[in-house]
Coordinates of C-alpha atoms in Angstrom, one line a residue:
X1 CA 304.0 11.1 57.1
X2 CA 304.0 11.1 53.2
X3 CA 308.3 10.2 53.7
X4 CA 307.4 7.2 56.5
X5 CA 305.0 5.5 54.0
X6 CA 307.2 5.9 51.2
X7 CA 310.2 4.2 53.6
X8 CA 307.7 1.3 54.0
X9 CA 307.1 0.7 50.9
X10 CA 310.9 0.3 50.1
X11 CA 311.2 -2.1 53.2
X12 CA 308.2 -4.7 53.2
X13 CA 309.5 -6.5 50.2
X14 CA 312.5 -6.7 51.6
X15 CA 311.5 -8.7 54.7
X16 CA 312.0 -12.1 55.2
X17 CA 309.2 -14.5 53.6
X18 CA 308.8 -16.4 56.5
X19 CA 308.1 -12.9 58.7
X20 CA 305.7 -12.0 56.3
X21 CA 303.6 -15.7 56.3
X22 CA 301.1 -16.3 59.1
X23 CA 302.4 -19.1 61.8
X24 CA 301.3 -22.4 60.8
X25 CA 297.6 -24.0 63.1
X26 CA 299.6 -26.4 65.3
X27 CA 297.9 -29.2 65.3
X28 CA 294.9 -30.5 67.3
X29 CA 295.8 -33.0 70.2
X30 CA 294.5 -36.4 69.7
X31 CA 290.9 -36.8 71.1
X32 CA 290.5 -38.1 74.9
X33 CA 289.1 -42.2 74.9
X34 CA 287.6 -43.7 78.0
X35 CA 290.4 -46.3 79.1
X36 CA 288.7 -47.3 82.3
X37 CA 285.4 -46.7 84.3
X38 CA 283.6 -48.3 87.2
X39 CA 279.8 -46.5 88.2
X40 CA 279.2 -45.4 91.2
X41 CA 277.2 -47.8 93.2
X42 CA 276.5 -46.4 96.7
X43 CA 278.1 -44.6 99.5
X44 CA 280.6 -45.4 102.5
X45 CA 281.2 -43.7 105.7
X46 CA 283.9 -41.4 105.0
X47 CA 287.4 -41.9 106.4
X48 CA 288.8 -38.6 107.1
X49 CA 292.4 -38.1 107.0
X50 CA 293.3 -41.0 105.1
X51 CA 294.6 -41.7 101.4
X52 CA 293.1 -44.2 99.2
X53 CA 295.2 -46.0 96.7
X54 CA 292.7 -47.1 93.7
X55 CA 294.1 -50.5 91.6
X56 CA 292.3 -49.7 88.3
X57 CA 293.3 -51.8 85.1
X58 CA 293.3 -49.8 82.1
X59 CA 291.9 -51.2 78.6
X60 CA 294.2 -48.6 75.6
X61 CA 297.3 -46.4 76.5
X62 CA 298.2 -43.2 75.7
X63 CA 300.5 -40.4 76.0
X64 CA 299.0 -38.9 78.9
X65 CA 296.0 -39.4 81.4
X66 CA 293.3 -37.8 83.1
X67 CA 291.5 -38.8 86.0
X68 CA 287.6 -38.4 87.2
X69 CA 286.5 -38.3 90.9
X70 CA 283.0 -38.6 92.1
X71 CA 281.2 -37.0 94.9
X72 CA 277.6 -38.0 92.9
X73 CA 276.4 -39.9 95.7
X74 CA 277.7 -37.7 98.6
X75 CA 275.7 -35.0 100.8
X76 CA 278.4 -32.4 101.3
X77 CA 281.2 -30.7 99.6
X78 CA 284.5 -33.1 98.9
X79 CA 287.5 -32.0 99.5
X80 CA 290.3 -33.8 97.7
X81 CA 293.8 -32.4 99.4
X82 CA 295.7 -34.4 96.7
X83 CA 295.3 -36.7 93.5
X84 CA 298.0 -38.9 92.0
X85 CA 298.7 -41.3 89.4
X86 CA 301.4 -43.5 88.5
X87 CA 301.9 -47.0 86.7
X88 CA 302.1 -49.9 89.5
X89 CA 304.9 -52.0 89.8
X90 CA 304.0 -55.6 89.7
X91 CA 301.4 -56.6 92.8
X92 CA 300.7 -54.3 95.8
X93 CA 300.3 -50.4 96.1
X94 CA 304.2 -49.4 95.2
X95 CA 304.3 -46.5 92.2
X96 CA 307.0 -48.2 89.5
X97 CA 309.4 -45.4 90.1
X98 CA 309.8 -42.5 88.1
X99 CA 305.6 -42.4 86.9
X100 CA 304.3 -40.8 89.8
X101 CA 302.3 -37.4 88.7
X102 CA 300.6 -34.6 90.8
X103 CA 296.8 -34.5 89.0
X104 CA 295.6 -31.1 88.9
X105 CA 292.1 -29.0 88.7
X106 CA 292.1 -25.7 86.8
X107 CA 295.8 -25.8 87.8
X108 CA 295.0 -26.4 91.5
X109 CA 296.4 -29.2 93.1
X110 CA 293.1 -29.5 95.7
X111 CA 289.9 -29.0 94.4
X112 CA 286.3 -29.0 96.3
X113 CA 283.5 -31.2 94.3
X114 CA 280.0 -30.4 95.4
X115 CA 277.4 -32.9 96.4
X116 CA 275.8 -34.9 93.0
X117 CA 278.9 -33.7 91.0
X118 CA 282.1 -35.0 89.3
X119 CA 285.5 -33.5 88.9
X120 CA 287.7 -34.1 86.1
X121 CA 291.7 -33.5 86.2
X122 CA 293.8 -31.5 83.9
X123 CA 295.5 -33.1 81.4
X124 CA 298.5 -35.4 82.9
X125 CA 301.5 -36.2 80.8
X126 CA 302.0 -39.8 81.8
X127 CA 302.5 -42.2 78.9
X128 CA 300.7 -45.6 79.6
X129 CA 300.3 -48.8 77.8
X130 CA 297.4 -50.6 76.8
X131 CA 296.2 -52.8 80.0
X132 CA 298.4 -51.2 82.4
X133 CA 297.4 -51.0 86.0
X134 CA 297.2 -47.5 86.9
X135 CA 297.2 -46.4 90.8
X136 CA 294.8 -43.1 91.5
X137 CA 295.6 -42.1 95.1
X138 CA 292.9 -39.5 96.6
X139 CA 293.6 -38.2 100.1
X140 CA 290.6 -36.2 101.8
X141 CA 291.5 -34.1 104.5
X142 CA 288.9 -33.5 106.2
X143 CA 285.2 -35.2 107.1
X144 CA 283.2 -34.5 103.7
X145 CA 280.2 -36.7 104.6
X146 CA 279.7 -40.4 102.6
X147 CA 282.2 -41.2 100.7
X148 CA 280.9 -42.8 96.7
X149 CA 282.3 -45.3 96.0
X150 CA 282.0 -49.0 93.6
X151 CA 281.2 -51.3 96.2
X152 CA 281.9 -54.3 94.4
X153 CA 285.3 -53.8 92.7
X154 CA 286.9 -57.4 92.2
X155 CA 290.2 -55.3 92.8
X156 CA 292.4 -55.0 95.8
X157 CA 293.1 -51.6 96.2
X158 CA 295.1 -50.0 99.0
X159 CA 294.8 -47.4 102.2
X160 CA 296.8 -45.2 104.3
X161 CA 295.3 -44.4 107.1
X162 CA 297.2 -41.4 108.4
X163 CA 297.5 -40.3 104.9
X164 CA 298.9 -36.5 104.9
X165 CA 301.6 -36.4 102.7
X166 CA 301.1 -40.1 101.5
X167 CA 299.5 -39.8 97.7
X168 CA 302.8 -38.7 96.8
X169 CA 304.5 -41.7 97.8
X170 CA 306.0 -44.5 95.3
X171 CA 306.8 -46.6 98.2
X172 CA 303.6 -48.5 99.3
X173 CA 304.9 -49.1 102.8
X174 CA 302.2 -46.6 103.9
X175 CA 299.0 -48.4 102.5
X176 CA 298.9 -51.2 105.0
X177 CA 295.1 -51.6 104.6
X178 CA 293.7 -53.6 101.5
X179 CA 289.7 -52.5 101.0
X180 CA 288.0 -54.7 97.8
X181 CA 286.2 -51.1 96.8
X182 CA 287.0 -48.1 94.7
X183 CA 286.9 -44.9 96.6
X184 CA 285.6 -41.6 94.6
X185 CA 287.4 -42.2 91.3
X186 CA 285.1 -43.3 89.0
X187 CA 286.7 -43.2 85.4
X188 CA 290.6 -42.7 83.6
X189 CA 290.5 -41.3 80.1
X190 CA 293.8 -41.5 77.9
X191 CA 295.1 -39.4 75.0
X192 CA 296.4 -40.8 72.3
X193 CA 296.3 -43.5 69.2
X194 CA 292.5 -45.0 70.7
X195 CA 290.0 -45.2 68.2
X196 CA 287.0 -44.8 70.5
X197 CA 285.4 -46.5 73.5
X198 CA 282.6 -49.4 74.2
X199 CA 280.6 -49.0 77.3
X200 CA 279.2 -51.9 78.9
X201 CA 276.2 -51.3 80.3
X202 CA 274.2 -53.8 82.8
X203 CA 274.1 -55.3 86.4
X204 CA 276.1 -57.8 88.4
X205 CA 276.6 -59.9 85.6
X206 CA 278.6 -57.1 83.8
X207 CA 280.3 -56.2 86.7
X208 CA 282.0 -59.5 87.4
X209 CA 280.5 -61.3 90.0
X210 CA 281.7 -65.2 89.5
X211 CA 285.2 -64.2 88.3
X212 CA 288.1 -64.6 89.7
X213 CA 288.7 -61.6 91.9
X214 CA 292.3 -59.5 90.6
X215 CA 292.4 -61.2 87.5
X216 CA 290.9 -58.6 85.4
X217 CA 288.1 -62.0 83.7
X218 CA 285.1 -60.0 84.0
X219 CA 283.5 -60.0 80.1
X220 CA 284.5 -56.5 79.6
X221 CA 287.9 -57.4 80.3
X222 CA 287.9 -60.2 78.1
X223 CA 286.0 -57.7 75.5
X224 CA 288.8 -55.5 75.8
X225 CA 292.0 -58.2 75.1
X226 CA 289.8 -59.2 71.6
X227 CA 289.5 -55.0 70.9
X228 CA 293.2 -54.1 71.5
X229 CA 293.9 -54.8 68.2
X230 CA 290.8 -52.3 66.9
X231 CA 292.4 -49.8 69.3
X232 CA 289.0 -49.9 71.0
X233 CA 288.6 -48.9 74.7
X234 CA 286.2 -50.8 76.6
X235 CA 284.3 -49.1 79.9
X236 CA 282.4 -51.5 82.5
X237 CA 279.2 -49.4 83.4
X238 CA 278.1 -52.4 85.3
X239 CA 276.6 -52.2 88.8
X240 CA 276.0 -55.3 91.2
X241 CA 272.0 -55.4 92.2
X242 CA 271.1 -52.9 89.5
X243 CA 267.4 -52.8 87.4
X244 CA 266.3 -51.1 84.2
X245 CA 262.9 -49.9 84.9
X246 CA 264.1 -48.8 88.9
X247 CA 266.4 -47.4 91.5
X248 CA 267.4 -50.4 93.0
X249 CA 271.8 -50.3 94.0
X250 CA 272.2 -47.1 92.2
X251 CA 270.1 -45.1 90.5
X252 CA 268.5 -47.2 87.6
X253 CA 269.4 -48.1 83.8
X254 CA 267.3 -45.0 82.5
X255 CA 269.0 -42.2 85.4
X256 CA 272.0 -43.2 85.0
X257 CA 272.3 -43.3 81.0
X258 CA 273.8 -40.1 80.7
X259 CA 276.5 -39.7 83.5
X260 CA 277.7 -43.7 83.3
X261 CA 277.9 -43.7 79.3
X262 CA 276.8 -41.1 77.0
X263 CA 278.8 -38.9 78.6
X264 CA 282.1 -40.7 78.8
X265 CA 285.1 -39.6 76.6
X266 CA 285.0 -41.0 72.7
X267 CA 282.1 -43.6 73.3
X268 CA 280.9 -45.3 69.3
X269 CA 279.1 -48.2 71.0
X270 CA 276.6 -49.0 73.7
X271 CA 276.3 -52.9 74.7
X272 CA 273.0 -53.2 77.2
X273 CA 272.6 -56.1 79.3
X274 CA 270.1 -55.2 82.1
X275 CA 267.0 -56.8 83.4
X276 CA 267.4 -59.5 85.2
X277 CA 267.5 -58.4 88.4
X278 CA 263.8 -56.5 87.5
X279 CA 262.6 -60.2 86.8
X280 CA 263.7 -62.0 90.1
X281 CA 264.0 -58.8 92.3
X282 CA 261.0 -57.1 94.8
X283 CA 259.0 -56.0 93.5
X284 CA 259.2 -58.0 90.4
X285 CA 258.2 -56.4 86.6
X286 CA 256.5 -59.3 85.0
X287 CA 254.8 -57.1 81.9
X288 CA 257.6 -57.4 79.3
X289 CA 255.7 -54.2 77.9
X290 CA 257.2 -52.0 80.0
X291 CA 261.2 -53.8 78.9
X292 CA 260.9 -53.1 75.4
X293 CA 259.5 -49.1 76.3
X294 CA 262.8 -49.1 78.5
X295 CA 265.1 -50.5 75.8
X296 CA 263.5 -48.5 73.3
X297 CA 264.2 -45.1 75.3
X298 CA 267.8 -46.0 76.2
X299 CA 268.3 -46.6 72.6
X300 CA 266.7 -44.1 71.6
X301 CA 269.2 -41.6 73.9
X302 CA 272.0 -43.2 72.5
X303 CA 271.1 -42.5 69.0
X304 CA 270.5 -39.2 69.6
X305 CA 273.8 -38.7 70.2
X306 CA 274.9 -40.9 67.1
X307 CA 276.1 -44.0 69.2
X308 CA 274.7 -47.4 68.2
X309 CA 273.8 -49.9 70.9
X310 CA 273.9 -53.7 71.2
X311 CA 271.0 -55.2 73.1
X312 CA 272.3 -58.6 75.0
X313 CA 269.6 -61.3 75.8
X314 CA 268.9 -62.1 79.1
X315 CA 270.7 -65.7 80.6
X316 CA 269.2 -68.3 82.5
X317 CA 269.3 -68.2 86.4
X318 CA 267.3 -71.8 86.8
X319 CA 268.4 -73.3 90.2
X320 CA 269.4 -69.7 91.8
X321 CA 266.8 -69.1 95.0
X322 CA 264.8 -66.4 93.4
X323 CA 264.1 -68.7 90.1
X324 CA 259.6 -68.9 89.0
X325 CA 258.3 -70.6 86.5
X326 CA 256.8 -66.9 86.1
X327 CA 259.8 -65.4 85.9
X328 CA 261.2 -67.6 83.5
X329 CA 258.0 -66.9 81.4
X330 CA 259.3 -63.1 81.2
X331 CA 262.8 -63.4 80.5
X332 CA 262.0 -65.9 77.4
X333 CA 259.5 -62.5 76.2
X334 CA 261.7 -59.7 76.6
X335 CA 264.6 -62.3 75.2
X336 CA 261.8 -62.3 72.2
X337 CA 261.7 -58.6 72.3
X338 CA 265.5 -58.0 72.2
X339 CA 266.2 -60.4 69.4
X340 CA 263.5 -59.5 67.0
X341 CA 261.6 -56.2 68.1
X342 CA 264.1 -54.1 66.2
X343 CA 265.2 -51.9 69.0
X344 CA 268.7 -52.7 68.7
X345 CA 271.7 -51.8 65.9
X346 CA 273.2 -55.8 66.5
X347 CA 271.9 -58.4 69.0
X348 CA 274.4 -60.3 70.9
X349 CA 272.7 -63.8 72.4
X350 CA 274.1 -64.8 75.7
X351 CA 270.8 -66.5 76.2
X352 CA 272.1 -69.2 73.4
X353 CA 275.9 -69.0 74.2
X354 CA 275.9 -69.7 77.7
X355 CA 272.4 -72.2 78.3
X356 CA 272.6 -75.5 79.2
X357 CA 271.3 -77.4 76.2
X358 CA 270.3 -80.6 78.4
X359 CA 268.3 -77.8 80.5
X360 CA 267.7 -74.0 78.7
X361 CA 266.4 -72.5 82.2
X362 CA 270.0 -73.0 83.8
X363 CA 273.6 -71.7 82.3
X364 CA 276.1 -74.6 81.5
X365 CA 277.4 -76.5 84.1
X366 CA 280.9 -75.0 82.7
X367 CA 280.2 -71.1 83.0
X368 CA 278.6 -71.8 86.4
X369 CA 281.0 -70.3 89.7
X370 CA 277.8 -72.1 91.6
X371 CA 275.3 -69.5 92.3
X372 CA 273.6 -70.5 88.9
X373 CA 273.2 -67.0 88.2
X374 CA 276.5 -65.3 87.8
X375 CA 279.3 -66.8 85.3
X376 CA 282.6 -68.0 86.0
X377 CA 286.1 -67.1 83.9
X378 CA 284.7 -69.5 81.2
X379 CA 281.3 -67.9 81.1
X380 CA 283.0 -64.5 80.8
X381 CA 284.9 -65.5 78.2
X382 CA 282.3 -66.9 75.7
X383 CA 279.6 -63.3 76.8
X384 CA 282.7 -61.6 75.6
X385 CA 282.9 -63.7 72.4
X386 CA 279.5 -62.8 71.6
X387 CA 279.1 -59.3 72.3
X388 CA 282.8 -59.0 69.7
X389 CA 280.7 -60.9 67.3
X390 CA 277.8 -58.9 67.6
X391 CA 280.1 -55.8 67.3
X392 CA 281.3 -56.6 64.3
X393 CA 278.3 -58.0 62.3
X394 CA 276.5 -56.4 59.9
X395 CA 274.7 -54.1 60.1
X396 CA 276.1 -52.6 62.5
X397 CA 279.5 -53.8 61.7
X398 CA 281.6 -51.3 63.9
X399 CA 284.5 -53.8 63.9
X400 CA 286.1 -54.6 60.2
X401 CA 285.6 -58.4 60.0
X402 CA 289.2 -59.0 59.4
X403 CA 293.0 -57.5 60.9
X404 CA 292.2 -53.9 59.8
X405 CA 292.7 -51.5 62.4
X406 CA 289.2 -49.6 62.9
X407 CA 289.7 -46.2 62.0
X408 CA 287.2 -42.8 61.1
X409 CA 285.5 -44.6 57.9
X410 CA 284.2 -46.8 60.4
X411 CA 282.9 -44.0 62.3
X412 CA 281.0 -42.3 59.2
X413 CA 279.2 -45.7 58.1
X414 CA 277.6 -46.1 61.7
X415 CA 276.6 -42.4 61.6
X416 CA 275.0 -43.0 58.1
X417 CA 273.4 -46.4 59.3
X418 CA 272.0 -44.1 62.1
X419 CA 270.7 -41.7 60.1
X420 CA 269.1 -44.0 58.2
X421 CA 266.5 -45.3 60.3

């Protein structure tokens, strides 16, 4: 033994260096960034046996994907018999060739999501660009009871009926069915150069309605185009027919906090713009007291987790059938309330960008699709202008005011503003 330690000790400084250094920490992958989300807004009679090809449009790119199905809003066990993704080649379902991935779960290409639960996919290597449109296919199999879905997508998206086999496809020939929802998939994440996320939070008026269906012009979208250059995601958390203070379509503002936007990957901003439909809806909340307890409990979630929010005043809806002199009375309160109550990081005021100034109950003739409620390309465009602004003013200032890219100082001055209240 003596003669073996003695040999050692004549060989070990003989060794290589590089044997004798430990391996190097490879690096840590770049952080996951919400790229897209819709919420889920109801259910849908299932349709099993068939594949569902989900038009999504993307907000940052990355160097790979992954995807998140839904079965929140379902009563039995989902089982997805195959997931894919791939870019899409100009209009219609067709894959561009040469993109189209499996997506798998713990490895698995088929996974079973239980009832008032999500799945998320493995990572999948598939570089996209900012604003592509990404096609999720989802084939189910079998019967799994009511489908969740976003009912009101603004999207043509696609449907095989007989679709065994199908999600694999890049040929579209297959999805002869066009459907105006999204079906299960409720969210795309990317990997890469993204500097974070912004959720838009809020009702119809977030989700679209008035814009030109396709077109990708609802306000997040617009948001989006004016954050590329910040490397900012944006995520449109907004549901048609939904209230802040209760279940109304979907579960309301305050249950659904967690699992539509504090959850979601890389999230450094919350923009709220919910409440109208509590105003003019039935029943109708006409104490603005219990607003500002709602606002202040959302925010105060959100700050919990370090994330600042923007608080949006509430627009006009004179001349839309559900208008009251009474109800008018409460929106110019809890517009009050937002503005200077303090609850909020930044205010953004769509009230004042979007009002008629000839006639403040009613948006301008302009942003108006006709409904006098909802707002039109134009409308979205100048919400999006002031939500940016409100982004990037100080205090909260999560935007640099001028071309530089945001980046983690950014990051550590909200954090500090946070922990300074």
């Amino acid at each position: 033994m003596a003669k073996v330690v003695r040999v050692l000790a004549v060989l070990l400084p003989l060794l290589p260096a590089a044997l004798m250094t430990p391996a190097a920490a490879q690096p840590a992958p770049p952080p996951w960034t919400g790229s897209w989300e819709t919420a889920p807004s109801g259910a849908a009679a299932a349709l099993p046996g068939a594949a569902f090809r989900n038009v999504v449009h993307l907000s940052v790119g990355g160097t790979a994907v992954r995807v998140r199905l839904s079965n929140r809003l379902g009563t039995r066990p989902l089982r997805l018999g195959a997931v894919t993704v791939a870019l899409r080649r100009a209009a219609g379902p067709a894959a561009l060739p040469g993109t189209l991935r499996t997506a798998t779960f713990h490895g698995a290409p088929e996974v079973i999501v239980p009832p008032g639960a999500d799945a998320v996919s493995d990572t999948v290597p598939l570089p996209v660009p900012p604003a592509a449109d990404l096609l999720v296919t989802v084939y189910t199999p079998d019967d799994s009871g009511p489908a969740t879905y976003h009912r009101s997508a603004l999207q043509t998206s696609y449907l095989a009926p007989a679709g065994a086999g199908r999600a694999a496809d890049e040929d579209g020939s297959a999805y002869a069915l066009t459907t105006s929802h999204w079906y299960y998939v409720t969210g795309v994440d990317v990997r890469g150069p993204a500097a974070g996320s912004v959720v838009a939070y809020g009702d119809s008026l977030t989700d679209g309605n008035g814009s030109t269906p396709d077109t990708n012009r609802r306000w997040p979208d617009r948001l989006a185009q004016r954050l590329r250059g910040h490397r900012l995601g944006v995520l449109n958390a907004g549901i048609s027919g939904n209230r802040l203070l209760r279940d109304g379509t979907g579960p309301s503002a305050l249950a659904r906090l967690d699992a539509d936007a504090l959850d979601r990957a890389g999230v450094r901003a919350l923009v709220v713009f919910e409440g109208i439909n509590d105003i003019k809806g039935t029943p109708r909340a006409h104490d603005p007291a219990a607003y500002a307890d709602a606002y202040r409990a959302l925010v105060a979630r959100a700050h919990a987790r370090g994330i600042p929010v923007v608080g949006v005043t509430l627009t006009p809806y004179g001349g839309y059938s559900a208008w009251t002199p009474a109800g008018e009375d409460v929106r110019l309160r809890v517009n009050a309330f937002i503005r200077t109550g303090g609850a909020f990081d930044a205010v953004a005021d769509a009230d004042a960008a979007v009002r008629d100034p000839a006639d403040p109950t009613r948006i301008r003739p302009a942003y108006d699709p006709g409904d006098h409620l909802h707002f039109n390309d134009a409308g979205m465009s100048a919400v999006a202008d002031t939500v940016r602004d409100a982004l990037t003013r100080r205090p909260l200032a999560l935007l640099p005011a001028g071309n530089e890219p945001a980046g983690p100082r950014h990051s550590v001055a909200v954090s500090r503003r946070l922990s300074e209240r």
